[in-house]
Amino acid sequence: MENSAVATQKNEIVKIRNLVKHFPVENSDDVVRAVDDVSFDILAGETLGLVGESGCGKSTVGRCILRLHEPTSGEVLFEGQNIIGLPNTEMQKLRREMQIIFQDPYASLNPRLSILSTVGEPLKIHGIGDKRERKERVADLLTKVGLDANYMFRYPHEFSGGQRQRIGIARALALNPKLIICDEPVSALDVSVQAQVVNLLQDLQAEFGLTYLFISHGLAVVEHISQRVAVMYLGKIVEIAEAKELYEMPLHPYTKALLSAIPLPDPKQKRERIILTGDVPTPINPPSGCRFRTRCPIAIEQCAEIVPELREITNGHLAACIRVEGYDSAPKAE
């Protein structure tokens, strides 16, 4: 049995079990299997990176956690409480603990509202403080994210992309949440600004004890900010591990292919590039067995018949591939 110190370190703030989200196809009986039986945990105070190609279901997972999309089935437990099926009144109270930073800093801000109204709106909705107190809180939040407090009287069109994203971060912090879903928060920004925003997120996490689900297809950024990383392909989690171990010793062939595409800072260094053939299959009719098999360089006949479970191969390192050494003898992941 774990001692109390270890148990505290492994305290899960979010548990996702068998999460499914299918979207109906217009004028058809088919469904888009955006998320198909996904399970993982997010530990309190950590940053869990969620990576994969565009369209793999990463953002849908994040939005299902917040119930911006209603899951088709499965469980999302926040601090032990299953939030699926909670009435709207209970869910609104819970939203104080769970917030999101959107990908597009232009589309996520209402051009008709001043920054004071934008950042102060969550406080107003939840009845926190009077007008003067909310104004003081907005000024403090803008300062926390590296902006001048007087910017609260301006409008979104007066700011650059990086400044707008800082405003979005300030809005997410307004209610002192415990969990923030970072949905591609730097992908729309210049590279130099990306570094500034990532460093800001890390500083805020240290200051407020935040927990992040950091969704991105930028593998270099994820490596920098995450303690653990989950890799997603066509609606399924295919690998989860500590960030350092995943980047140094990936097990799943899809993860290996993704990591081989990361540019090296030294032009004299060479890395063997793994080129995947074919396009990502449609989530309306995914391949049988392992969904990656149609593009996998090591696929065998059994891959078309066996749906690989996400299993713990080594301590804390899970993979869903029957070709991974030790998969057959590995204990089944909980």
Short mmCIF file of C-alpha atoms in Angstrom, two decimals:
data_model
loop_
_atom_site.label_atom_id
_atom_site.label_comp_id
_atom_site.label_asym_id
_atom_site.label_seq_id
_atom_site.Cartn_x
_atom_site.Cartn_y
_atom_site.Cartn_z
CA MET A 1 0.00 0.00 0.00
CA GLU A 2 1.27 3.47 -0.84
CA ASN A 3 2.31 5.75 1.98
CA SER A 4 0.50 9.05 2.43
CA ALA A 5 3.27 11.13 0.81
CA VAL A 6 3.18 9.07 -2.37
CA ALA A 7 -0.61 9.06 -2.39
CA THR A 8 -0.62 12.86 -2.15
CA GLN A 9 1.80 13.12 -5.07
CA LYS A 10 -0.51 10.92 -7.14
CA ASN A 11 -3.73 12.75 -6.28
CA GLU A 12 -5.82 12.87 -9.45
CA ILE A 13 -7.85 16.01 -10.01
CA VAL A 14 -9.44 14.57 -13.18
CA LYS A 15 -10.20 10.95 -14.03
CA ILE A 16 -11.52 10.13 -17.50
CA ARG A 17 -12.93 6.65 -17.98
CA ASN A 18 -14.10 5.20 -21.32
CA LEU A 19 -14.94 8.63 -22.72
CA VAL A 20 -16.81 8.54 -26.03
CA LYS A 21 -17.96 11.43 -28.18
CA HIS A 22 -19.68 10.74 -31.51
CA PHE A 23 -21.05 13.48 -33.74
CA PRO A 24 -23.97 12.69 -36.05
CA VAL A 25 -23.46 13.06 -39.79
CA GLU A 26 -26.13 15.17 -41.44
CA ASN A 27 -28.62 13.21 -43.57
CA SER A 28 -26.96 9.92 -42.62
CA ASP A 29 -27.04 7.21 -39.97
CA ASP A 30 -23.24 7.42 -39.68
CA VAL A 31 -21.39 9.14 -36.85
CA VAL A 32 -17.99 10.79 -36.58
CA ARG A 33 -16.10 8.86 -33.90
CA ALA A 34 -14.14 11.85 -32.65
CA VAL A 35 -13.31 10.29 -29.27
CA ASP A 36 -13.67 6.54 -28.88
CA ASP A 37 -13.09 4.94 -25.47
CA VAL A 38 -10.44 7.23 -23.97
CA SER A 39 -9.21 6.86 -20.39
CA PHE A 40 -6.51 8.78 -18.52
CA ASP A 41 -5.87 10.77 -15.35
CA ILE A 42 -4.62 14.31 -14.74
CA LEU A 43 -2.69 14.70 -11.49
CA ALA A 44 -3.17 17.78 -9.32
CA GLY A 45 -0.57 20.46 -10.04
CA GLU A 46 0.85 18.83 -13.18
CA THR A 47 0.78 19.69 -16.86
CA LEU A 48 -0.39 16.79 -18.99
CA GLY A 49 0.40 17.31 -22.66
CA LEU A 50 -2.04 15.87 -25.21
CA VAL A 51 -0.55 15.61 -28.69
CA GLY A 52 -1.46 14.21 -32.09
CA GLU A 53 -2.22 15.18 -35.66
CA SER A 54 -5.00 17.63 -36.49
CA GLY A 55 -8.40 15.95 -36.32
CA CYS A 56 -7.38 13.20 -33.89
CA GLY A 57 -9.87 14.35 -31.23
CA LYS A 58 -7.58 16.28 -28.84
CA SER A 59 -9.72 19.41 -28.57
CA THR A 60 -12.90 17.34 -28.33
CA VAL A 61 -11.49 15.59 -25.26
CA GLY A 62 -10.80 18.96 -23.63
CA ARG A 63 -14.25 20.28 -24.41
CA CYS A 64 -15.89 17.10 -23.11
CA ILE A 65 -14.06 17.53 -19.80
CA LEU A 66 -15.68 20.96 -19.48
CA ARG A 67 -18.95 19.69 -21.00
CA LEU A 68 -18.79 22.26 -23.77
CA HIS A 69 -19.50 19.09 -25.75
CA GLU A 70 -21.81 16.61 -24.05
CA PRO A 71 -20.07 13.19 -24.07
CA THR A 72 -21.88 10.32 -25.75
CA SER A 73 -20.87 7.99 -22.91
CA GLY A 74 -18.20 7.45 -20.29
CA GLU A 75 -17.22 9.22 -17.10
CA VAL A 76 -15.42 12.48 -16.32
CA LEU A 77 -14.62 12.69 -12.62
CA PHE A 78 -13.49 16.05 -11.25
CA GLU A 79 -12.14 15.69 -7.71
CA GLY A 80 -14.05 12.41 -7.44
CA GLN A 81 -17.39 13.73 -8.71
CA ASN A 82 -18.75 12.47 -12.01
CA ILE A 83 -19.81 15.64 -13.82
CA ILE A 84 -21.59 13.84 -16.67
CA GLY A 85 -25.30 14.37 -16.23
CA LEU A 86 -24.98 17.12 -13.62
CA PRO A 87 -27.81 19.67 -13.94
CA ASN A 88 -26.85 23.05 -15.39
CA THR A 89 -27.10 24.81 -12.02
CA GLU A 90 -24.59 22.42 -10.46
CA MET A 91 -22.37 22.54 -13.53
CA GLN A 92 -22.26 26.34 -13.45
CA LYS A 93 -20.95 26.25 -9.89
CA LEU A 94 -18.33 23.72 -10.90
CA ARG A 95 -17.16 25.88 -13.82
CA ARG A 96 -15.50 28.17 -11.29
CA GLU A 97 -12.96 25.37 -10.84
CA MET A 98 -12.49 24.56 -14.55
CA GLN A 99 -11.63 27.04 -17.28
CA ILE A 100 -10.30 27.07 -20.85
CA ILE A 101 -7.83 29.07 -22.92
CA PHE A 102 -8.93 28.95 -26.55
CA GLN A 103 -6.71 28.49 -29.58
CA ASP A 104 -7.64 31.61 -31.51
CA PRO A 105 -6.97 34.82 -29.54
CA TYR A 106 -8.91 36.79 -32.15
CA ALA A 107 -12.11 34.74 -32.25
CA SER A 108 -12.24 34.08 -28.50
CA LEU A 109 -12.70 37.75 -27.54
CA ASN A 110 -15.91 39.67 -28.23
CA PRO A 111 -14.92 42.74 -30.31
CA ARG A 112 -17.83 44.72 -28.86
CA LEU A 113 -16.71 44.33 -25.24
CA SER A 114 -13.93 46.23 -23.52
CA ILE A 115 -11.22 44.22 -21.78
CA LEU A 116 -12.77 45.23 -18.46
CA SER A 117 -16.06 43.64 -19.49
CA THR A 118 -14.37 40.58 -21.03
CA VAL A 119 -12.16 39.67 -18.08
CA GLY A 120 -14.74 40.78 -15.51
CA GLU A 121 -17.64 38.87 -17.05
CA PRO A 122 -16.97 35.58 -15.16
CA LEU A 123 -16.93 37.52 -11.90
CA LYS A 124 -20.24 39.18 -12.76
CA ILE A 125 -21.88 35.89 -13.80
CA HIS A 126 -20.90 34.23 -10.53
CA GLY A 127 -21.86 37.26 -8.41
CA ILE A 128 -18.35 37.91 -7.11
CA GLY A 129 -17.71 41.42 -5.78
CA ASP A 130 -19.30 44.73 -6.63
CA LYS A 131 -18.41 46.91 -9.62
CA ARG A 132 -15.41 48.50 -7.91
CA GLU A 133 -14.05 45.18 -6.64
CA ARG A 134 -14.39 43.58 -10.05
CA LYS A 135 -12.51 46.48 -11.62
CA GLU A 136 -9.70 46.05 -9.08
CA ARG A 137 -9.61 42.31 -9.77
CA VAL A 138 -9.34 42.89 -13.54
CA ALA A 139 -6.50 45.37 -12.99
CA ASP A 140 -4.68 42.80 -10.86
CA LEU A 141 -5.21 40.03 -13.41
CA LEU A 142 -3.90 42.14 -16.29
CA THR A 143 -0.80 42.92 -14.26
CA LYS A 144 -0.34 39.20 -13.49
CA VAL A 145 -0.26 38.36 -17.23
CA GLY A 146 2.19 41.14 -18.06
CA LEU A 147 -0.17 43.85 -19.33
CA ASP A 148 -0.78 47.41 -18.14
CA ALA A 149 -3.83 47.69 -15.89
CA ASN A 150 -5.06 50.67 -17.92
CA TYR A 151 -5.51 48.37 -20.93
CA MET A 152 -8.85 47.35 -19.39
CA PHE A 153 -10.49 50.35 -21.08
CA ARG A 154 -9.39 49.28 -24.57
CA TYR A 155 -10.99 46.88 -27.05
CA PRO A 156 -9.62 43.64 -28.61
CA HIS A 157 -8.77 45.20 -32.00
CA GLU A 158 -6.20 47.43 -30.29
CA PHE A 159 -3.99 44.49 -29.28
CA SER A 160 -1.56 42.10 -30.97
CA GLY A 161 -2.16 38.34 -31.05
CA GLY A 162 0.14 37.71 -28.09
CA GLN A 163 -1.53 40.42 -26.04
CA ARG A 164 -4.97 39.04 -26.85
CA GLN A 165 -3.90 35.61 -25.69
CA ARG A 166 -2.66 37.13 -22.42
CA ILE A 167 -6.11 38.68 -22.04
CA GLY A 168 -7.63 35.23 -22.61
CA ILE A 169 -5.36 33.83 -19.91
CA ALA A 170 -6.42 36.61 -17.52
CA ARG A 171 -10.08 35.74 -18.17
CA ALA A 172 -9.37 32.06 -17.45
CA LEU A 173 -7.74 33.02 -14.13
CA ALA A 174 -10.54 35.33 -13.00
CA LEU A 175 -12.35 32.75 -10.85
CA ASN A 176 -9.20 31.15 -9.34
CA PRO A 177 -9.75 27.78 -11.07
CA LYS A 178 -7.93 24.57 -10.23
CA LEU A 179 -7.90 23.17 -13.79
CA ILE A 180 -7.29 25.01 -17.05
CA ILE A 181 -7.70 23.36 -20.45
CA CYS A 182 -5.10 24.97 -22.72
CA ASP A 183 -6.48 24.25 -26.20
CA GLU A 184 -3.63 24.96 -28.63
CA PRO A 185 -2.93 28.23 -26.75
CA VAL A 186 0.20 29.18 -28.72
CA SER A 187 -0.31 27.65 -32.17
CA ALA A 188 -1.70 30.90 -33.65
CA LEU A 189 1.20 33.00 -32.32
CA ASP A 190 4.65 33.88 -33.65
CA VAL A 191 7.45 31.65 -32.38
CA SER A 192 9.01 34.34 -30.17
CA VAL A 193 5.61 35.13 -28.65
CA GLN A 194 4.94 31.43 -28.13
CA ALA A 195 7.91 31.21 -25.77
CA GLN A 196 6.69 34.22 -23.80
CA VAL A 197 3.19 32.77 -23.36
CA VAL A 198 4.51 29.32 -22.40
CA ASN A 199 6.81 30.87 -19.79
CA LEU A 200 3.88 32.93 -18.49
CA LEU A 201 1.75 29.79 -18.12
CA GLN A 202 4.53 28.09 -16.17
CA ASP A 203 4.96 31.09 -13.87
CA LEU A 204 1.22 31.24 -13.19
CA GLN A 205 1.11 27.52 -12.51
CA ALA A 206 3.86 27.86 -9.91
CA GLU A 207 2.19 30.87 -8.31
CA PHE A 208 -1.39 29.58 -8.16
CA GLY A 209 -0.89 25.79 -8.09
CA LEU A 210 -2.76 25.31 -11.36
CA THR A 211 -3.30 22.05 -13.22
CA TYR A 212 -3.10 22.12 -17.02
CA LEU A 213 -4.26 19.87 -19.82
CA PHE A 214 -2.05 21.29 -22.57
CA ILE A 215 -3.41 20.35 -26.00
CA SER A 216 -1.05 20.93 -28.91
CA HIS A 217 0.46 19.52 -32.08
CA GLY A 218 3.70 21.42 -31.32
CA LEU A 219 5.78 18.62 -29.87
CA ALA A 220 8.72 20.84 -28.91
CA VAL A 221 6.42 23.13 -26.89
CA VAL A 222 4.77 20.16 -25.18
CA GLU A 223 8.15 18.72 -24.20
CA HIS A 224 9.09 22.04 -22.58
CA ILE A 225 5.95 22.54 -20.50
CA SER A 226 4.64 19.05 -19.68
CA GLN A 227 5.45 16.58 -16.91
CA ARG A 228 3.60 13.76 -18.68
CA VAL A 229 2.47 13.39 -22.28
CA ALA A 230 -0.42 11.46 -23.85
CA VAL A 231 -0.36 10.72 -27.59
CA MET A 232 -3.66 10.49 -29.46
CA TYR A 233 -4.47 9.00 -32.87
CA LEU A 234 -7.89 8.88 -34.53
CA GLY A 235 -9.90 9.12 -31.32
CA LYS A 236 -7.71 6.79 -29.24
CA ILE A 237 -4.87 7.28 -26.75
CA VAL A 238 -1.94 5.21 -28.02
CA GLU A 239 0.77 6.09 -25.48
CA ILE A 240 1.20 7.86 -22.12
CA ALA A 241 4.45 8.39 -20.24
CA GLU A 242 6.59 10.85 -18.34
CA ALA A 243 7.67 13.53 -20.82
CA LYS A 244 11.39 12.80 -20.57
CA GLU A 245 10.88 9.06 -21.04
CA LEU A 246 8.43 9.47 -23.91
CA TYR A 247 10.76 11.73 -25.86
CA GLU A 248 13.84 9.59 -25.20
CA MET A 249 12.28 6.10 -25.44
CA PRO A 250 8.97 6.15 -27.33
CA LEU A 251 7.31 2.74 -27.64
CA HIS A 252 4.44 3.19 -30.09
CA PRO A 253 5.36 3.46 -33.80
CA TYR A 254 3.08 6.49 -34.20
CA THR A 255 4.85 8.31 -31.38
CA LYS A 256 8.20 7.47 -32.96
CA ALA A 257 7.05 8.93 -36.27
CA LEU A 258 5.82 12.13 -34.61
CA LEU A 259 9.05 12.64 -32.68
CA SER A 260 11.19 12.02 -35.76
CA ALA A 261 9.57 15.09 -37.35
CA ILE A 262 10.75 17.53 -34.64
CA PRO A 263 13.35 19.89 -36.17
CA LEU A 264 16.79 19.77 -34.55
CA PRO A 265 18.34 23.12 -33.53
CA ASP A 266 21.77 22.03 -34.77
CA PRO A 267 21.85 21.70 -38.59
CA LYS A 268 24.84 19.35 -38.32
CA GLN A 269 22.80 16.83 -36.37
CA LYS A 270 20.85 14.24 -38.30
CA ARG A 271 17.79 12.27 -37.25
CA GLU A 272 16.28 9.32 -39.07
CA ARG A 273 12.95 10.55 -40.38
CA ILE A 274 10.02 8.12 -40.25
CA ILE A 275 7.71 8.94 -43.14
CA LEU A 276 4.15 7.68 -42.68
CA THR A 277 2.42 6.61 -45.88
CA GLY A 278 -1.18 7.42 -46.72
CA ASP A 279 -3.65 9.81 -45.14
CA VAL A 280 -5.32 9.61 -41.74
CA PRO A 281 -8.40 7.37 -42.16
CA THR A 282 -11.84 8.88 -41.72
CA PRO A 283 -13.21 8.78 -38.16
CA ILE A 284 -16.59 7.90 -39.69
CA ASN A 285 -15.30 4.46 -40.68
CA PRO A 286 -11.99 3.81 -38.88
CA PRO A 287 -9.93 0.69 -39.65
CA SER A 288 -10.64 -2.54 -37.79
CA GLY A 289 -8.30 -3.64 -35.05
CA CYS A 290 -5.54 -1.11 -34.49
CA ARG A 291 -6.54 2.20 -36.06
CA PHE A 292 -2.93 3.04 -36.90
CA ARG A 293 -2.26 -0.20 -38.80
CA THR A 294 -3.00 1.24 -42.27
CA ARG A 295 -0.04 3.62 -41.89
CA CYS A 296 2.13 1.60 -39.51
CA PRO A 297 5.56 0.46 -40.78
CA ILE A 298 5.57 -2.63 -38.50
CA ALA A 299 1.94 -3.78 -38.87
CA ILE A 300 1.20 -7.51 -39.14
CA GLU A 301 -1.98 -9.44 -39.98
CA GLN A 302 -3.10 -9.65 -36.35
CA CYS A 303 -3.19 -5.85 -36.17
CA ALA A 304 -6.37 -5.93 -38.28
CA GLU A 305 -8.07 -8.28 -35.80
CA ILE A 306 -6.91 -7.14 -32.35
CA VAL A 307 -7.93 -3.84 -30.79
CA PRO A 308 -4.84 -3.11 -28.65
CA GLU A 309 -5.50 -2.05 -25.06
CA LEU A 310 -3.58 0.80 -23.48
CA ARG A 311 -1.34 -1.27 -21.18
CA GLU A 312 1.45 -0.45 -18.77
CA ILE A 313 4.68 -1.74 -20.33
CA THR A 314 7.06 -0.28 -17.77
CA ASN A 315 6.43 1.74 -14.63
CA GLY A 316 4.11 4.59 -15.65
CA HIS A 317 4.69 4.05 -19.39
CA LEU A 318 1.57 2.85 -21.22
CA ALA A 319 1.23 1.90 -24.87
CA ALA A 320 -1.45 0.40 -27.12
CA CYS A 321 0.45 -1.75 -29.63
CA ILE A 322 0.74 -5.54 -29.84
CA ARG A 323 4.18 -5.17 -31.45
CA VAL A 324 5.69 -3.41 -28.44
CA GLU A 325 8.15 -5.64 -26.59
CA GLY A 326 6.64 -6.78 -23.31
CA TYR A 327 3.05 -5.96 -24.31
CA ASP A 328 1.84 -9.58 -23.99
CA SER A 329 3.24 -10.00 -20.50
CA ALA A 330 2.48 -6.46 -19.30
CA PRO A 331 -0.14 -6.04 -16.58
CA LYS A 332 -3.38 -4.48 -17.77
CA ALA A 333 -3.54 -0.74 -16.98
CA GLU A 334 -6.28 0.29 -14.57
#
